[in-house]
Amino acid sequence: DAGITQSPRHKVTETGTPVTLRCHQTENHRYMYWYRQDPGHGLRLIHYSYGVKDTDKGEVSDGYSVSRSKTEDFLLTLESATSSQTSVYFCAISAGGSTDTQYFGPGTRLTVL
Amino acid sequence: QKEVEQNSGPLSVPEGAIASLNCTYSDRGSQSFFWYRQYSGKSPELIMFIYSNGDKEDGRFTAQLNKASQYVSLLIRDSQPSDSATYLCDVPGSGNTGKLIFGQGTTLQVKP
């Protein structure tokens, strides 16, 4: 299994609070991704990174920010959580980008009350 | 039109039958195509990828690609109850932009 961990695995928070999710890899892959998965919507890309300090938006980036200060860590921040951000969040890594295999982390279940 | 479309299902087949999962895409420049399997409560995992027109076989799985018609299919022969999962099609757009484009997934149920 690819070395990807996500923390926390579960989190319950209240509307308006900041939340940070962490993705950590031990594979030294260049590309890292954050997705959310909701019933009826499949996997939707939030943000991705193509190198340290290099990030770009996905299709559902509003309300989210990311940072990547080291190759191995990619952080997703919800500045002020809303109930619509209740979801399962997956991190993925890839050596070669979108035309290469993605390896997914175990996921984080976030509930915003 | 969505960039990548799949029938959400559920697709129900009896054990031992062939399951056929389909995916259509809009970007004619797409060059690589991936199928991921996701068991309930788990993360997606790659089962097949295909780059060239035609068929690619791996055990009980066959991926079929038709670029002219812009669809990619996954056939599962001798379906087993353990194949029951959601199957996600990933069709990255032309060029390695870094962005991934998944269909919403098809849920397969294999009944004993």
Short mmCIF file of C-alpha atoms in Angstrom, two decimals:
data_model
loop_
_atom_site.label_atom_id
_atom_site.label_comp_id
_atom_site.label_asym_id
_atom_site.label_seq_id
_atom_site.Cartn_x
_atom_site.Cartn_y
_atom_site.Cartn_z
CA ASP A 1 0.00 0.00 0.00
CA ALA A 2 1.13 3.51 -0.82
CA GLY A 3 2.21 5.35 2.30
CA ILE A 4 -0.56 7.89 2.73
CA THR A 5 -2.12 8.87 6.02
CA GLN A 6 -4.83 11.37 6.81
CA SER A 7 -5.55 13.01 10.12
CA PRO A 8 -7.89 13.21 11.80
CA ARG A 9 -9.92 10.24 10.54
CA HIS A 10 -13.13 11.59 12.05
CA LYS A 11 -14.06 15.05 13.20
CA VAL A 12 -17.21 16.72 14.42
CA THR A 13 -17.17 20.50 14.59
CA GLU A 14 -19.54 23.41 14.76
CA THR A 15 -20.49 25.91 12.08
CA GLY A 16 -18.10 28.83 11.90
CA THR A 17 -15.08 27.10 13.38
CA PRO A 18 -11.82 26.64 11.44
CA VAL A 19 -10.81 23.10 10.54
CA THR A 20 -7.53 21.76 9.14
CA LEU A 21 -7.13 18.32 7.64
CA ARG A 22 -3.69 16.86 7.07
CA CYS A 23 -2.43 14.50 4.40
CA HIS A 24 0.99 12.93 4.83
CA GLN A 25 2.84 10.78 2.30
CA THR A 26 6.05 8.78 2.46
CA GLU A 27 6.29 8.12 -1.31
CA ASN A 28 7.93 11.40 -2.34
CA HIS A 29 5.28 11.85 -5.07
CA ARG A 30 5.10 15.24 -6.72
CA TYR A 31 1.32 15.55 -7.02
CA MET A 32 -1.14 15.65 -4.13
CA TYR A 33 -4.90 16.11 -4.26
CA TRP A 34 -7.83 16.82 -1.99
CA TYR A 35 -11.29 15.51 -2.92
CA ARG A 36 -14.65 15.47 -1.27
CA GLN A 37 -17.13 12.67 -1.81
CA ASP A 38 -20.85 13.08 -1.35
CA PRO A 39 -23.75 10.80 -2.29
CA GLY A 40 -24.81 11.41 -5.88
CA HIS A 41 -21.74 13.50 -6.70
CA GLY A 42 -18.88 11.05 -6.75
CA LEU A 43 -15.38 12.39 -6.19
CA ARG A 44 -14.97 16.12 -6.71
CA LEU A 45 -11.58 17.80 -6.78
CA ILE A 46 -11.12 20.64 -4.29
CA HIS A 47 -7.47 21.64 -4.76
CA TYR A 48 -4.33 19.97 -5.92
CA SER A 49 -0.59 20.55 -5.69
CA TYR A 50 2.07 19.93 -8.30
CA GLY A 51 5.01 20.72 -6.06
CA VAL A 52 6.06 22.46 -2.86
CA LYS A 53 4.21 25.78 -2.66
CA ASP A 54 2.56 25.10 -6.06
CA THR A 55 -1.18 24.62 -5.87
CA ASP A 56 -4.24 25.11 -8.07
CA LYS A 57 -7.99 25.04 -7.70
CA GLY A 58 -10.32 22.21 -8.54
CA GLU A 59 -14.02 22.33 -9.35
CA VAL A 60 -15.28 22.91 -5.77
CA SER A 61 -12.62 25.14 -4.20
CA ASP A 62 -14.86 27.84 -2.68
CA GLY A 63 -14.54 27.88 1.12
CA TYR A 64 -11.31 25.86 1.11
CA SER A 65 -7.64 26.75 1.12
CA VAL A 66 -4.55 24.56 0.96
CA SER A 67 -0.87 24.73 1.73
CA ARG A 68 2.11 22.58 0.91
CA SER A 69 5.33 23.62 2.60
CA LYS A 70 6.97 20.20 2.36
CA THR A 71 6.78 17.44 -0.24
CA GLU A 72 5.23 15.04 2.22
CA ASP A 73 2.45 17.21 3.68
CA PHE A 74 -0.63 18.77 2.09
CA LEU A 75 -3.03 20.65 4.36
CA LEU A 76 -6.67 21.46 3.64
CA THR A 77 -8.22 24.28 5.66
CA LEU A 78 -11.86 25.22 6.03
CA GLU A 79 -11.57 28.80 7.31
CA SER A 80 -15.14 28.87 8.65
CA ALA A 81 -16.86 25.52 8.38
CA THR A 82 -20.43 25.31 7.11
CA SER A 83 -22.90 22.43 7.17
CA SER A 84 -22.55 22.09 3.39
CA GLN A 85 -18.94 21.03 3.98
CA THR A 86 -20.04 17.92 5.84
CA SER A 87 -18.50 15.20 3.71
CA VAL A 88 -15.87 12.52 3.40
CA TYR A 89 -12.53 13.99 2.37
CA PHE A 90 -9.93 11.95 0.50
CA CYS A 91 -6.34 12.82 -0.14
CA ALA A 92 -4.57 11.25 -3.13
CA ILE A 93 -1.03 11.23 -4.44
CA SER A 94 0.44 10.61 -7.86
CA ALA A 95 3.94 10.51 -9.27
CA GLY A 96 3.00 11.67 -12.75
CA GLY A 97 -0.08 13.81 -12.30
CA SER A 98 -3.48 13.37 -13.89
CA THR A 99 -2.25 10.85 -16.47
CA ASP A 100 -0.84 8.56 -13.80
CA THR A 101 -2.29 6.26 -11.16
CA GLN A 102 -3.74 7.96 -8.11
CA TYR A 103 -3.25 6.42 -4.67
CA PHE A 104 -5.84 7.38 -2.10
CA GLY A 105 -5.61 7.87 1.61
CA PRO A 106 -8.12 6.29 4.03
CA GLY A 107 -10.36 9.35 4.15
CA THR A 108 -11.57 11.78 6.81
CA ARG A 109 -15.22 11.95 7.76
CA LEU A 110 -16.08 15.53 8.70
CA THR A 111 -19.38 16.52 10.24
CA VAL A 112 -20.24 20.20 10.64
CA LEU A 113 -23.15 20.79 13.01
CA GLN B 1 -22.92 17.83 -20.57
CA LYS B 2 -20.74 16.55 -17.76
CA GLU B 3 -17.12 15.92 -18.66
CA VAL B 4 -17.32 12.29 -17.53
CA GLU B 5 -20.64 10.47 -17.21
CA GLN B 6 -21.57 7.16 -15.68
CA ASN B 7 -24.90 5.57 -14.90
CA SER B 8 -25.10 5.62 -11.11
CA GLY B 9 -27.03 2.34 -11.00
CA PRO B 10 -27.34 0.21 -9.03
CA LEU B 11 -26.46 -2.39 -11.62
CA SER B 12 -27.55 -5.79 -10.37
CA VAL B 13 -26.21 -9.02 -11.88
CA PRO B 14 -26.36 -12.65 -10.74
CA GLU B 15 -23.21 -14.40 -9.60
CA GLY B 16 -21.27 -15.80 -12.56
CA ALA B 17 -22.68 -13.31 -15.07
CA ILE B 18 -20.83 -10.60 -16.99
CA ALA B 19 -21.15 -7.10 -15.57
CA SER B 20 -20.77 -4.25 -18.05
CA LEU B 21 -19.98 -0.76 -16.79
CA ASN B 22 -19.89 2.19 -19.13
CA CYS B 23 -18.38 5.65 -19.08
CA THR B 24 -18.60 8.45 -21.64
CA TYR B 25 -16.38 11.51 -21.79
CA SER B 26 -16.41 14.85 -23.56
CA ASP B 27 -12.74 15.77 -24.09
CA ARG B 28 -11.63 14.25 -27.42
CA GLY B 29 -8.02 14.93 -26.48
CA SER B 30 -8.07 12.56 -23.51
CA GLN B 31 -5.34 9.95 -23.80
CA SER B 32 -5.55 7.89 -20.62
CA PHE B 33 -8.46 6.23 -18.88
CA PHE B 34 -8.67 4.67 -15.45
CA TRP B 35 -11.11 2.49 -13.55
CA TYR B 36 -11.15 2.54 -9.76
CA ARG B 37 -13.10 0.30 -7.41
CA GLN B 38 -14.43 1.57 -4.11
CA TYR B 39 -15.90 -0.69 -1.47
CA SER B 40 -18.40 0.86 0.90
CA GLY B 41 -16.61 2.91 3.56
CA LYS B 42 -13.22 2.47 1.92
CA SER B 43 -11.02 4.52 -0.38
CA PRO B 44 -10.84 4.03 -4.16
CA GLU B 45 -8.21 1.69 -5.59
CA LEU B 46 -7.03 1.32 -9.18
CA ILE B 47 -8.10 -1.83 -10.99
CA MET B 48 -7.47 -1.02 -14.67
CA PHE B 49 -6.03 1.62 -16.95
CA ILE B 50 -6.05 1.81 -20.74
CA TYR B 51 -4.40 4.15 -23.22
CA SER B 52 -5.03 2.59 -26.63
CA ASN B 53 -8.16 1.82 -28.59
CA GLY B 54 -9.41 -1.72 -28.24
CA ASP B 55 -9.44 -4.11 -25.32
CA LYS B 56 -7.13 -4.65 -22.39
CA GLU B 57 -7.56 -7.76 -20.28
CA ASP B 58 -6.41 -8.44 -16.72
CA GLY B 59 -7.80 -11.60 -15.20
CA ARG B 60 -11.59 -11.34 -15.04
CA PHE B 61 -11.49 -7.66 -15.96
CA THR B 62 -11.49 -6.23 -19.49
CA ALA B 63 -11.32 -2.52 -20.28
CA GLN B 64 -12.60 -1.45 -23.69
CA LEU B 65 -11.82 1.91 -25.25
CA ASN B 66 -13.45 3.54 -28.26
CA LYS B 67 -12.02 7.01 -28.76
CA ALA B 68 -14.13 7.74 -31.85
CA SER B 69 -17.30 7.23 -29.83
CA GLN B 70 -15.76 8.65 -26.66
CA TYR B 71 -16.58 5.83 -24.31
CA VAL B 72 -14.68 3.43 -22.13
CA SER B 73 -16.17 0.28 -20.65
CA LEU B 74 -15.26 -2.17 -17.94
CA LEU B 75 -16.38 -5.79 -18.24
CA ILE B 76 -16.23 -8.12 -15.26
CA ARG B 77 -16.54 -11.78 -16.21
CA ASP B 78 -17.73 -14.47 -13.81
CA SER B 79 -18.95 -11.78 -11.39
CA GLN B 80 -18.56 -12.61 -7.71
CA PRO B 81 -20.33 -11.15 -4.67
CA SER B 82 -16.93 -9.71 -3.70
CA ASP B 83 -17.11 -7.54 -6.84
CA SER B 84 -20.02 -5.63 -5.30
CA ALA B 85 -18.70 -2.09 -5.05
CA THR B 86 -18.84 1.30 -6.72
CA TYR B 87 -16.75 1.63 -9.88
CA LEU B 88 -15.36 5.05 -10.72
CA CYS B 89 -14.23 6.12 -14.17
CA ASP B 90 -11.41 8.68 -14.36
CA VAL B 91 -10.75 10.47 -17.63
CA PRO B 92 -8.10 13.17 -17.25
CA GLY B 93 -8.41 15.95 -19.80
CA SER B 94 -5.97 16.43 -22.67
CA GLY B 95 -2.50 17.31 -21.50
CA ASN B 96 -1.18 16.63 -18.03
CA THR B 97 -2.88 19.54 -16.31
CA GLY B 98 -2.81 17.80 -12.97
CA LYS B 99 -6.59 17.87 -12.71
CA LEU B 100 -8.50 14.65 -12.36
CA ILE B 101 -12.02 14.18 -13.64
CA PHE B 102 -14.10 11.38 -12.17
CA GLY B 103 -17.54 10.19 -13.11
CA GLN B 104 -20.03 9.86 -10.28
CA GLY B 105 -19.54 6.11 -10.15
CA THR B 106 -21.67 3.04 -10.87
CA THR B 107 -22.74 0.83 -7.98
CA LEU B 108 -22.56 -2.86 -8.84
CA GLN B 109 -24.45 -5.49 -6.88
CA VAL B 110 -23.62 -9.14 -7.53
CA LYS B 111 -26.30 -11.43 -6.11
CA PRO B 112 -25.44 -14.99 -5.01
#
